[in-house]
């Protein structure tokens, strides 16, 4: 990865299409409800297509799927496929894996295998989709593997577009994505960097408080158009948390072009801008070396 040539690192992108398996009906249903929630039809790109797109923008991107088999019956793109394709596009693609803690010991073995043999650089969790409290002890064996490798764990926090507007919200319970549960995890796993994804509506202040208090807790700005960022989040991103706030889009529901265009219009100081767009991610992901 030629860091000097990159303008930004998008810490939060989803791959919606497998390069090897056609979408099934749950994939299509999910895409339809997300399109309604975000009011546009997002592209359905594979990892190589995303790489081509991000390369043109001179950006790297962290890419993952969400393991939603247990709760949602949706397979997503396999971790191995993401890691293999990302390795072929290593100039721009950074693979994270997703393992539902409900997988128990098999999931723990899978995590180990993905780190050792597939070079994954972090893990994505979605407590609402995976229906678990992040501080539930059942997830701890998984965190132990991640912490041992000193890799970051990214957690969806706050409101989610998944299931929005569908019958019973698609069975999604928002409570699991309350940031405060991750304060527990931060105490129990001080060597595992934690990324609180998104402005954590309706718990923004919790997220800011945890990230201010726990050295290894970061916040990503994905999933929201910057023009709707709460003023308090902008204030912290400029000051106390300027070293721990990360650019992320939640692609494909928000495109990096649109995100950056709106980010340019909000009141973020130039020095914080550079940190948020690139430098903080370089340090967190150890892209410049160990
Ligand atoms: Zn996400």
PDB file of C-alpha atoms and ligand atoms in Angstrom:
ATOM      1  CA  UNK A   1       0.000   0.000   0.000  1.00  0.00           C
ATOM      2  CA  UNK A   2       1.494   3.290  -1.151  1.00  0.00           C
ATOM      3  CA  UNK A   3       0.376   5.475   1.753  1.00  0.00           C
ATOM      4  CA  UNK A   4       1.840   8.695   0.386  1.00  0.00           C
ATOM      5  CA  UNK A   5      -0.389   8.397  -2.670  1.00  0.00           C
ATOM      6  CA  UNK A   6      -3.630   7.891  -0.719  1.00  0.00           C
ATOM      7  CA  UNK A   7      -5.855  10.819   0.201  1.00  0.00           C
ATOM      8  CA  UNK A   8      -8.061   8.917   2.641  1.00  0.00           C
ATOM      9  CA  UNK A   9      -8.859   5.580   4.252  1.00  0.00           C
ATOM     10  CA  UNK A  10     -12.492   4.573   4.505  1.00  0.00           C
ATOM     11  CA  UNK A  11     -12.698   2.494   7.677  1.00  0.00           C
ATOM     12  CA  UNK A  12     -16.221   1.174   7.072  1.00  0.00           C
ATOM     13  CA  UNK A  13     -17.463  -0.383   3.835  1.00  0.00           C
ATOM     14  CA  UNK A  14     -19.739  -3.314   3.176  1.00  0.00           C
ATOM     15  CA  UNK A  15     -19.430  -5.699   0.275  1.00  0.00           C
ATOM     16  CA  UNK A  16     -22.936  -6.734  -0.787  1.00  0.00           C
ATOM     17  CA  UNK A  17     -22.085  -9.026  -3.680  1.00  0.00           C
ATOM     18  CA  UNK A  18     -20.143 -12.234  -3.720  1.00  0.00           C
ATOM     19  CA  UNK A  19     -17.922 -12.749  -6.726  1.00  0.00           C
ATOM     20  CA  UNK A  20     -18.658 -16.481  -6.590  1.00  0.00           C
ATOM     21  CA  UNK A  21     -22.292 -16.885  -5.498  1.00  0.00           C
ATOM     22  CA  UNK A  22     -25.430 -15.205  -6.860  1.00  0.00           C
ATOM     23  CA  UNK A  23     -27.589 -13.300  -4.339  1.00  0.00           C
ATOM     24  CA  UNK A  24     -30.490 -15.227  -2.795  1.00  0.00           C
ATOM     25  CA  UNK A  25     -33.905 -13.903  -1.747  1.00  0.00           C
ATOM     26  CA  UNK A  26     -32.772 -12.716   1.722  1.00  0.00           C
ATOM     27  CA  UNK A  27     -29.910 -10.727   0.169  1.00  0.00           C
ATOM     28  CA  UNK A  28     -32.330  -9.063  -2.228  1.00  0.00           C
ATOM     29  CA  UNK A  29     -34.848  -8.327   0.530  1.00  0.00           C
ATOM     30  CA  UNK A  30     -32.102  -6.766   2.661  1.00  0.00           C
ATOM     31  CA  UNK A  31     -30.901  -4.623  -0.239  1.00  0.00           C
ATOM     32  CA  UNK A  32     -34.445  -3.466  -0.921  1.00  0.00           C
ATOM     33  CA  UNK A  33     -35.115  -2.376   2.664  1.00  0.00           C
ATOM     34  CA  UNK A  34     -31.733  -0.610   2.918  1.00  0.00           C
ATOM     35  CA  UNK A  35     -32.451   1.225  -0.336  1.00  0.00           C
ATOM     36  CA  UNK A  36     -35.773   2.413   1.101  1.00  0.00           C
ATOM     37  CA  UNK A  37     -34.221   3.556   4.373  1.00  0.00           C
ATOM     38  CA  UNK A  38     -31.353   5.423   2.723  1.00  0.00           C
ATOM     39  CA  UNK A  39     -33.585   6.653  -0.113  1.00  0.00           C
ATOM     40  CA  UNK A  40     -31.398   5.590  -2.996  1.00  0.00           C
ATOM     41  CA  UNK A  41     -30.475   2.306  -4.676  1.00  0.00           C
ATOM     42  CA  UNK A  42     -26.911   1.528  -3.629  1.00  0.00           C
ATOM     43  CA  UNK A  43     -24.574  -0.220  -6.085  1.00  0.00           C
ATOM     44  CA  UNK A  44     -24.107  -3.968  -5.617  1.00  0.00           C
ATOM     45  CA  UNK A  45     -20.386  -4.246  -6.037  1.00  0.00           C
ATOM     46  CA  UNK A  46     -17.987  -7.129  -5.479  1.00  0.00           C
ATOM     47  CA  UNK A  47     -14.610  -6.582  -3.778  1.00  0.00           C
ATOM     48  CA  UNK A  48     -12.728  -6.243  -7.130  1.00  0.00           C
ATOM     49  CA  UNK A  49     -15.299  -3.705  -8.363  1.00  0.00           C
ATOM     50  CA  UNK A  50     -14.984  -1.749  -5.126  1.00  0.00           C
ATOM     51  CA  UNK A  51     -11.190  -1.833  -5.464  1.00  0.00           C
ATOM     52  CA  UNK A  52     -11.372  -0.378  -8.934  1.00  0.00           C
ATOM     53  CA  UNK A  53     -13.679   2.383  -7.715  1.00  0.00           C
ATOM     54  CA  UNK A  54     -11.627   3.290  -4.626  1.00  0.00           C
ATOM     55  CA  UNK A  55      -8.362   3.169  -6.589  1.00  0.00           C
ATOM     56  CA  UNK A  56      -9.682   5.921  -8.844  1.00  0.00           C
ATOM     57  CA  UNK A  57     -10.503   8.006  -5.781  1.00  0.00           C
ATOM     58  CA  UNK A  58      -6.993   7.370  -4.349  1.00  0.00           C
ATOM     59  CA  UNK A  59      -8.503   5.866  -1.242  1.00  0.00           C
ATOM     60  CA  UNK A  60      -8.032   2.636   0.656  1.00  0.00           C
ATOM     61  CA  UNK A  61     -11.036   0.922   2.202  1.00  0.00           C
ATOM     62  CA  UNK A  62     -11.700  -1.501   5.022  1.00  0.00           C
ATOM     63  CA  UNK A  63     -14.152  -4.069   3.697  1.00  0.00           C
ATOM     64  CA  UNK A  64     -16.383  -6.632   5.384  1.00  0.00           C
ATOM     65  CA  UNK A  65     -19.696  -8.382   5.310  1.00  0.00           C
ATOM     66  CA  UNK A  66     -21.940  -9.085   8.304  1.00  0.00           C
ATOM     67  CA  UNK A  67     -22.372 -12.645   9.506  1.00  0.00           C
ATOM     68  CA  UNK A  68     -26.150 -12.599   9.851  1.00  0.00           C
ATOM     69  CA  UNK A  69     -26.862 -16.287   9.427  1.00  0.00           C
ATOM     70  CA  UNK A  70     -28.050 -17.093  12.955  1.00  0.00           C
ATOM     71  CA  UNK A  71     -30.332 -14.078  13.459  1.00  0.00           C
ATOM     72  CA  UNK A  72     -31.388 -13.164   9.943  1.00  0.00           C
ATOM     73  CA  UNK A  73     -30.768 -16.230   7.811  1.00  0.00           C
ATOM     74  CA  UNK A  74     -28.654 -14.110   5.512  1.00  0.00           C
ATOM     75  CA  UNK A  75     -25.300 -15.497   4.501  1.00  0.00           C
ATOM     76  CA  UNK A  76     -23.440 -12.441   3.309  1.00  0.00           C
ATOM     77  CA  UNK A  77     -20.150 -12.679   1.464  1.00  0.00           C
ATOM     78  CA  UNK A  78     -17.837 -15.317   3.002  1.00  0.00           C
ATOM     79  CA  UNK A  79     -14.900 -14.015   5.047  1.00  0.00           C
ATOM     80  CA  UNK A  80     -12.449 -16.139   3.039  1.00  0.00           C
ATOM     81  CA  UNK A  81     -13.643 -14.666  -0.238  1.00  0.00           C
ATOM     82  CA  UNK A  82     -13.281 -11.107   1.073  1.00  0.00           C
ATOM     83  CA  UNK A  83      -9.781 -11.806   2.411  1.00  0.00           C
ATOM     84  CA  UNK A  84      -8.606 -13.519  -0.776  1.00  0.00           C
ATOM     85  CA  UNK A  85      -9.946 -10.834  -3.076  1.00  0.00           C
ATOM     86  CA  UNK A  86      -8.617  -8.074  -0.809  1.00  0.00           C
ATOM     87  CA  UNK A  87      -5.173  -9.695  -0.967  1.00  0.00           C
ATOM     88  CA  UNK A  88      -5.302  -9.437  -4.753  1.00  0.00           C
ATOM     89  CA  UNK A  89      -6.119  -5.743  -4.417  1.00  0.00           C
ATOM     90  CA  UNK A  90      -3.867  -5.061  -1.443  1.00  0.00           C
ATOM     91  CA  UNK A  91      -2.965  -1.605  -2.775  1.00  0.00           C
ATOM     92  CA  UNK A  92      -6.406  -0.389  -1.649  1.00  0.00           C
ATOM     93  CA  UNK A  93      -8.400  -3.141   0.105  1.00  0.00           C
ATOM     94  CA  UNK A  94      -8.088  -4.021   3.812  1.00  0.00           C
ATOM     95  CA  UNK A  95     -10.113  -7.081   4.884  1.00  0.00           C
ATOM     96  CA  UNK A  96     -12.017  -7.369   8.149  1.00  0.00           C
ATOM     97  CA  UNK A  97     -13.944 -10.524   9.060  1.00  0.00           C
ATOM     98  CA  UNK A  98     -17.354 -10.950  10.652  1.00  0.00           C
ATOM     99  CA  UNK A  99     -18.180 -13.823  12.971  1.00  0.00           C
ATOM    100  CA  UNK A 100     -21.420 -14.073  14.907  1.00  0.00           C
ATOM    101  CA  UNK A 101     -20.559 -14.800  18.561  1.00  0.00           C
ATOM    102  CA  UNK A 102     -23.420 -17.329  18.427  1.00  0.00           C
ATOM    103  CA  UNK A 103     -21.022 -19.563  16.502  1.00  0.00           C
ATOM    104  CA  UNK A 104     -19.309 -20.364  19.799  1.00  0.00           C
ATOM    105  CA  UNK A 105     -16.128 -22.388  19.674  1.00  0.00           C
ATOM    106  CA  UNK A 106     -16.338 -22.910  15.903  1.00  0.00           C
ATOM    107  CA  UNK A 107     -16.357 -19.157  15.501  1.00  0.00           C
ATOM    108  CA  UNK A 108     -13.304 -18.822  17.725  1.00  0.00           C
ATOM    109  CA  UNK A 109     -11.430 -21.354  15.596  1.00  0.00           C
ATOM    110  CA  UNK A 110     -12.543 -19.566  12.452  1.00  0.00           C
ATOM    111  CA  UNK A 111     -11.275 -16.236  13.804  1.00  0.00           C
ATOM    112  CA  UNK A 112      -7.880 -17.759  14.521  1.00  0.00           C
ATOM    113  CA  UNK A 113      -7.705 -19.317  11.074  1.00  0.00           C
ATOM    114  CA  UNK A 114      -8.713 -16.066   9.364  1.00  0.00           C
ATOM    115  CA  UNK A 115      -6.007 -14.131  11.218  1.00  0.00           C
ATOM    116  CA  UNK A 116      -3.251 -16.701  10.698  1.00  0.00           C
ATOM    117  CA  UNK A 117      -3.931 -17.877   7.153  1.00  0.00           C
ATOM    118  CA  UNK A 118      -6.021 -15.169   5.528  1.00  0.00           C
ATOM    119  CA  UNK A 119      -4.433 -12.041   6.939  1.00  0.00           C
ATOM    120  CA  UNK A 120      -7.616 -10.350   8.128  1.00  0.00           C
ATOM    121  CA  UNK A 121      -6.859  -7.016   9.785  1.00  0.00           C
ATOM    122  CA  UNK A 122      -9.807  -6.654  12.120  1.00  0.00           C
ATOM    123  CA  UNK A 123     -13.347  -7.779  12.919  1.00  0.00           C
ATOM    124  CA  UNK A 124     -16.781  -6.277  12.448  1.00  0.00           C
ATOM    125  CA  UNK A 125     -19.637  -6.938  14.864  1.00  0.00           C
ATOM    126  CA  UNK A 126     -23.258  -5.908  14.565  1.00  0.00           C
ATOM    127  CA  UNK A 127     -24.849  -6.430  17.992  1.00  0.00           C
ATOM    128  CA  UNK A 128     -28.386  -5.649  16.773  1.00  0.00           C
ATOM    129  CA  UNK A 129     -28.225  -7.943  13.761  1.00  0.00           C
ATOM    130  CA  UNK A 130     -26.399 -10.641  15.732  1.00  0.00           C
ATOM    131  CA  UNK A 131     -28.684 -10.170  18.758  1.00  0.00           C
ATOM    132  CA  UNK A 132     -26.091 -10.073  21.524  1.00  0.00           C
ATOM    133  CA  UNK A 133     -24.967  -7.648  24.187  1.00  0.00           C
ATOM    134  CA  UNK A 134     -21.335  -6.808  23.391  1.00  0.00           C
ATOM    135  CA  UNK A 135     -20.374  -7.402  27.039  1.00  0.00           C
ATOM    136  CA  UNK A 136     -22.004 -10.846  27.060  1.00  0.00           C
ATOM    137  CA  UNK A 137     -19.382 -13.314  28.243  1.00  0.00           C
ATOM    138  CA  UNK A 138     -20.251 -15.621  25.365  1.00  0.00           C
ATOM    139  CA  UNK A 139     -18.439 -13.235  23.015  1.00  0.00           C
ATOM    140  CA  UNK A 140     -15.298 -13.061  25.164  1.00  0.00           C
ATOM    141  CA  UNK A 141     -13.426 -16.080  23.724  1.00  0.00           C
ATOM    142  CA  UNK A 142     -13.724 -14.404  20.338  1.00  0.00           C
ATOM    143  CA  UNK A 143     -12.396 -11.102  21.701  1.00  0.00           C
ATOM    144  CA  UNK A 144      -9.484 -12.974  23.303  1.00  0.00           C
ATOM    145  CA  UNK A 145      -8.314 -14.148  19.881  1.00  0.00           C
ATOM    146  CA  UNK A 146      -8.683 -10.647  18.429  1.00  0.00           C
ATOM    147  CA  UNK A 147      -6.932  -9.006  21.399  1.00  0.00           C
ATOM    148  CA  UNK A 148      -4.069 -11.490  21.241  1.00  0.00           C
ATOM    149  CA  UNK A 149      -3.456 -10.468  17.622  1.00  0.00           C
ATOM    150  CA  UNK A 150      -3.843  -6.799  18.668  1.00  0.00           C
ATOM    151  CA  UNK A 151      -6.406  -6.274  15.942  1.00  0.00           C
ATOM    152  CA  UNK A 152      -9.256  -3.774  16.118  1.00  0.00           C
ATOM    153  CA  UNK A 153     -12.886  -4.770  16.617  1.00  0.00           C
ATOM    154  CA  UNK A 154     -15.484  -2.521  15.013  1.00  0.00           C
ATOM    155  CA  UNK A 155     -18.980  -2.493  16.499  1.00  0.00           C
ATOM    156  CA  UNK A 156     -22.094  -1.078  14.983  1.00  0.00           C
ATOM    157  CA  UNK A 157     -23.601   1.367  17.491  1.00  0.00           C
ATOM    158  CA  UNK A 158     -26.901   3.237  17.587  1.00  0.00           C
ATOM    159  CA  UNK A 159     -29.870   3.143  15.267  1.00  0.00           C
ATOM    160  CA  UNK A 160     -29.622   0.859  12.267  1.00  0.00           C
ATOM    161  CA  UNK A 161     -31.069   0.906   8.776  1.00  0.00           C
ATOM    162  CA  UNK A 162     -31.280  -2.887   8.865  1.00  0.00           C
ATOM    163  CA  UNK A 163     -34.895  -3.920   9.223  1.00  0.00           C
ATOM    164  CA  UNK A 164     -36.128  -0.308   9.307  1.00  0.00           C
ATOM    165  CA  UNK A 165     -39.699   0.067   8.154  1.00  0.00           C
ATOM    166  CA  UNK A 166     -40.218  -3.682   7.786  1.00  0.00           C
ATOM    167  CA  UNK A 167     -42.610  -5.823   9.829  1.00  0.00           C
ATOM    168  CA  UNK A 168     -41.449  -5.814  13.507  1.00  0.00           C
ATOM    169  CA  UNK A 169     -38.316  -4.016  12.326  1.00  0.00           C
ATOM    170  CA  UNK A 170     -37.145  -7.307  10.896  1.00  0.00           C
ATOM    171  CA  UNK A 171     -36.823  -8.609  14.472  1.00  0.00           C
ATOM    172  CA  UNK A 172     -33.964  -6.156  15.105  1.00  0.00           C
ATOM    173  CA  UNK A 173     -33.627  -4.887  18.682  1.00  0.00           C
ATOM    174  CA  UNK A 174     -31.863  -1.545  18.933  1.00  0.00           C
ATOM    175  CA  UNK A 175     -30.895  -2.015  22.606  1.00  0.00           C
ATOM    176  CA  UNK A 176     -27.953  -4.279  21.744  1.00  0.00           C
ATOM    177  CA  UNK A 177     -26.226  -1.415  19.949  1.00  0.00           C
ATOM    178  CA  UNK A 178     -26.039   0.851  22.965  1.00  0.00           C
ATOM    179  CA  UNK A 179     -22.399   2.017  23.241  1.00  0.00           C
ATOM    180  CA  UNK A 180     -22.185   1.708  27.041  1.00  0.00           C
ATOM    181  CA  UNK A 181     -21.892  -2.095  26.837  1.00  0.00           C
ATOM    182  CA  UNK A 182     -18.627  -1.539  24.998  1.00  0.00           C
ATOM    183  CA  UNK A 183     -17.228   0.381  27.938  1.00  0.00           C
ATOM    184  CA  UNK A 184     -17.227  -2.966  29.762  1.00  0.00           C
ATOM    185  CA  UNK A 185     -15.452  -4.617  26.848  1.00  0.00           C
ATOM    186  CA  UNK A 186     -12.869  -1.826  26.791  1.00  0.00           C
ATOM    187  CA  UNK A 187     -12.077  -2.483  30.460  1.00  0.00           C
ATOM    188  CA  UNK A 188     -11.844  -6.244  29.978  1.00  0.00           C
ATOM    189  CA  UNK A 189      -9.821  -6.068  26.721  1.00  0.00           C
ATOM    190  CA  UNK A 190      -7.506  -3.069  27.089  1.00  0.00           C
ATOM    191  CA  UNK A 191      -5.287  -4.338  24.240  1.00  0.00           C
ATOM    192  CA  UNK A 192      -8.087  -4.629  21.697  1.00  0.00           C
ATOM    193  CA  UNK A 193      -8.759  -1.362  19.876  1.00  0.00           C
ATOM    194  CA  UNK A 194     -12.518  -0.777  19.668  1.00  0.00           C
ATOM    195  CA  UNK A 195     -14.218   1.296  17.004  1.00  0.00           C
ATOM    196  CA  UNK A 196     -17.686   2.600  17.834  1.00  0.00           C
ATOM    197  CA  UNK A 197     -19.234   2.849  14.397  1.00  0.00           C
ATOM    198  CA  UNK A 198     -21.525   5.721  13.392  1.00  0.00           C
ATOM    199  CA  UNK A 199     -22.881   8.740  15.232  1.00  0.00           C
ATOM    200  CA  UNK A 200     -24.524   6.580  17.918  1.00  0.00           C
ATOM    201  CA  UNK A 201     -28.051   7.983  17.802  1.00  0.00           C
ATOM    202  CA  UNK A 202     -29.713   8.133  20.384  1.00  0.00           C
ATOM    203  CA  UNK A 203     -26.627   7.561  22.556  1.00  0.00           C
ATOM    204  CA  UNK A 204     -24.134   9.993  21.076  1.00  0.00           C
ATOM    205  CA  UNK A 205     -22.981  11.324  24.425  1.00  0.00           C
ATOM    206  CA  UNK A 206     -22.295   7.813  25.715  1.00  0.00           C
ATOM    207  CA  UNK A 207     -20.045   7.097  22.765  1.00  0.00           C
ATOM    208  CA  UNK A 208     -18.140  10.376  23.192  1.00  0.00           C
ATOM    209  CA  UNK A 209     -17.761   9.732  26.886  1.00  0.00           C
ATOM    210  CA  UNK A 210     -16.361   6.215  26.401  1.00  0.00           C
ATOM    211  CA  UNK A 211     -13.961   7.269  23.634  1.00  0.00           C
ATOM    212  CA  UNK A 212     -12.713  10.096  25.830  1.00  0.00           C
ATOM    213  CA  UNK A 213     -12.233   7.816  28.820  1.00  0.00           C
ATOM    214  CA  UNK A 214     -10.780   4.647  27.272  1.00  0.00           C
ATOM    215  CA  UNK A 215      -7.532   5.113  25.345  1.00  0.00           C
ATOM    216  CA  UNK A 216      -8.150   2.339  22.803  1.00  0.00           C
ATOM    217  CA  UNK A 217     -11.711   3.357  21.863  1.00  0.00           C
ATOM    218  CA  UNK A 218     -12.264   5.155  18.542  1.00  0.00           C
ATOM    219  CA  UNK A 219     -15.315   6.536  16.737  1.00  0.00           C
ATOM    220  CA  UNK A 220     -16.072   6.218  13.047  1.00  0.00           C
ATOM    221  CA  UNK A 221     -18.233   8.745  11.227  1.00  0.00           C
ATOM    222  CA  UNK A 222     -19.894   6.319   8.835  1.00  0.00           C
ATOM    223  CA  UNK A 223     -23.510   5.789   7.942  1.00  0.00           C
ATOM    224  CA  UNK A 224     -24.535   9.428   8.248  1.00  0.00           C
ATOM    225  CA  UNK A 225     -24.261  12.252   5.876  1.00  0.00           C
ATOM    226  CA  UNK A 226     -21.909  14.771   7.609  1.00  0.00           C
ATOM    227  CA  UNK A 227     -24.473  17.555   7.334  1.00  0.00           C
ATOM    228  CA  UNK A 228     -26.555  15.734   9.981  1.00  0.00           C
ATOM    229  CA  UNK A 229     -23.717  15.175  12.481  1.00  0.00           C
ATOM    230  CA  UNK A 230     -24.737  16.349  15.959  1.00  0.00           C
ATOM    231  CA  UNK A 231     -22.834  19.553  16.945  1.00  0.00           C
ATOM    232  CA  UNK A 232     -21.365  17.813  19.988  1.00  0.00           C
ATOM    233  CA  UNK A 233     -19.785  15.135  17.795  1.00  0.00           C
ATOM    234  CA  UNK A 234     -18.242  17.804  15.570  1.00  0.00           C
ATOM    235  CA  UNK A 235     -16.898  19.627  18.611  1.00  0.00           C
ATOM    236  CA  UNK A 236     -15.225  16.481  19.993  1.00  0.00           C
ATOM    237  CA  UNK A 237     -13.867  15.518  16.552  1.00  0.00           C
ATOM    238  CA  UNK A 238     -12.151  18.917  16.448  1.00  0.00           C
ATOM    239  CA  UNK A 239     -10.695  18.759  19.926  1.00  0.00           C
ATOM    240  CA  UNK A 240     -10.568  15.947  22.497  1.00  0.00           C
ATOM    241  CA  UNK A 241     -11.117  13.155  19.989  1.00  0.00           C
ATOM    242  CA  UNK A 242      -9.303  14.460  16.948  1.00  0.00           C
ATOM    243  CA  UNK A 243      -6.803  11.594  17.171  1.00  0.00           C
ATOM    244  CA  UNK A 244      -9.535   8.984  17.578  1.00  0.00           C
ATOM    245  CA  UNK A 245     -12.155   9.934  15.034  1.00  0.00           C
ATOM    246  CA  UNK A 246     -12.162   8.049  11.748  1.00  0.00           C
ATOM    247  CA  UNK A 247     -13.507   8.641   8.266  1.00  0.00           C
ATOM    248  CA  UNK A 248     -15.945   5.937   7.221  1.00  0.00           C
ATOM    249  CA  UNK A 249     -18.855   5.885   4.805  1.00  0.00           C
ATOM    250  CA  UNK A 250     -20.826   2.658   5.291  1.00  0.00           C
ATOM    251  CA  UNK A 251     -20.541   2.174   1.520  1.00  0.00           C
ATOM    252  CA  UNK A 252     -22.626   1.313  -0.465  1.00  0.00           C
ATOM    253  CA  UNK A 253     -25.423   3.149   1.368  1.00  0.00           C
ATOM    254  CA  UNK A 254     -23.339   6.344   1.331  1.00  0.00           C
ATOM    255  CA  UNK A 255     -20.723   6.960  -1.340  1.00  0.00           C
ATOM    256  CA  UNK A 256     -17.305   8.388  -0.447  1.00  0.00           C
ATOM    257  CA  UNK A 257     -17.806  11.174  -2.983  1.00  0.00           C
ATOM    258  CA  UNK A 258     -20.999  12.356  -1.332  1.00  0.00           C
ATOM    259  CA  UNK A 259     -19.590  11.949   2.173  1.00  0.00           C
ATOM    260  CA  UNK A 260     -16.460  13.979   1.389  1.00  0.00           C
ATOM    261  CA  UNK A 261     -18.403  16.677  -0.385  1.00  0.00           C
ATOM    262  CA  UNK A 262     -20.542  17.217   2.698  1.00  0.00           C
ATOM    263  CA  UNK A 263     -17.638  16.797   5.092  1.00  0.00           C
ATOM    264  CA  UNK A 264     -15.899  19.673   3.303  1.00  0.00           C
ATOM    265  CA  UNK A 265     -18.803  21.918   4.286  1.00  0.00           C
ATOM    266  CA  UNK A 266     -18.852  21.251   8.025  1.00  0.00           C
ATOM    267  CA  UNK A 267     -16.804  23.067  10.578  1.00  0.00           C
ATOM    268  CA  UNK A 268     -13.789  20.777  11.021  1.00  0.00           C
ATOM    269  CA  UNK A 269     -10.329  22.306  11.410  1.00  0.00           C
ATOM    270  CA  UNK A 270      -7.773  21.495   8.680  1.00  0.00           C
ATOM    271  CA  UNK A 271      -5.430  19.693  11.084  1.00  0.00           C
ATOM    272  CA  UNK A 272      -8.272  17.489  12.407  1.00  0.00           C
ATOM    273  CA  UNK A 273      -9.467  16.855   8.862  1.00  0.00           C
ATOM    274  CA  UNK A 274      -6.168  15.246   7.867  1.00  0.00           C
ATOM    275  CA  UNK A 275      -6.135  13.090  11.005  1.00  0.00           C
ATOM    276  CA  UNK A 276      -9.726  11.951  10.520  1.00  0.00           C
ATOM    277  CA  UNK A 277      -9.445  11.203   6.812  1.00  0.00           C
ATOM    278  CA  UNK A 278      -6.208   9.271   6.925  1.00  0.00           C
ATOM    279  CA  UNK A 279      -3.609   9.547   9.683  1.00  0.00           C
ATOM    280  CA  UNK A 280      -5.689   8.069  12.515  1.00  0.00           C
ATOM    281  CA  UNK A 281      -6.538   5.007  10.416  1.00  0.00           C
ATOM    282  CA  UNK A 282      -2.903   4.542   9.367  1.00  0.00           C
ATOM    283  CA  UNK A 283      -1.909   4.414  13.026  1.00  0.00           C
ATOM    284  CA  UNK A 284      -4.828   2.275  14.193  1.00  0.00           C
ATOM    285  CA  UNK A 285      -4.448  -0.279  11.405  1.00  0.00           C
ATOM    286  CA  UNK A 286      -0.640  -0.159  11.680  1.00  0.00           C
ATOM    287  CA  UNK A 287      -0.385   0.397   7.933  1.00  0.00           C
ATOM    288  CA  UNK A 288       2.944   2.144   8.294  1.00  0.00           C
ATOM    289  CA  UNK A 289       4.446  -0.981   9.921  1.00  0.00           C
ATOM    290  CA  UNK A 290       4.324  -2.416  13.455  1.00  0.00           C
TER     291      UNK A 290
HETATM  292 ZN1  LIG B   1     -21.668  -1.297   9.007  1.00  0.00          ZN
END
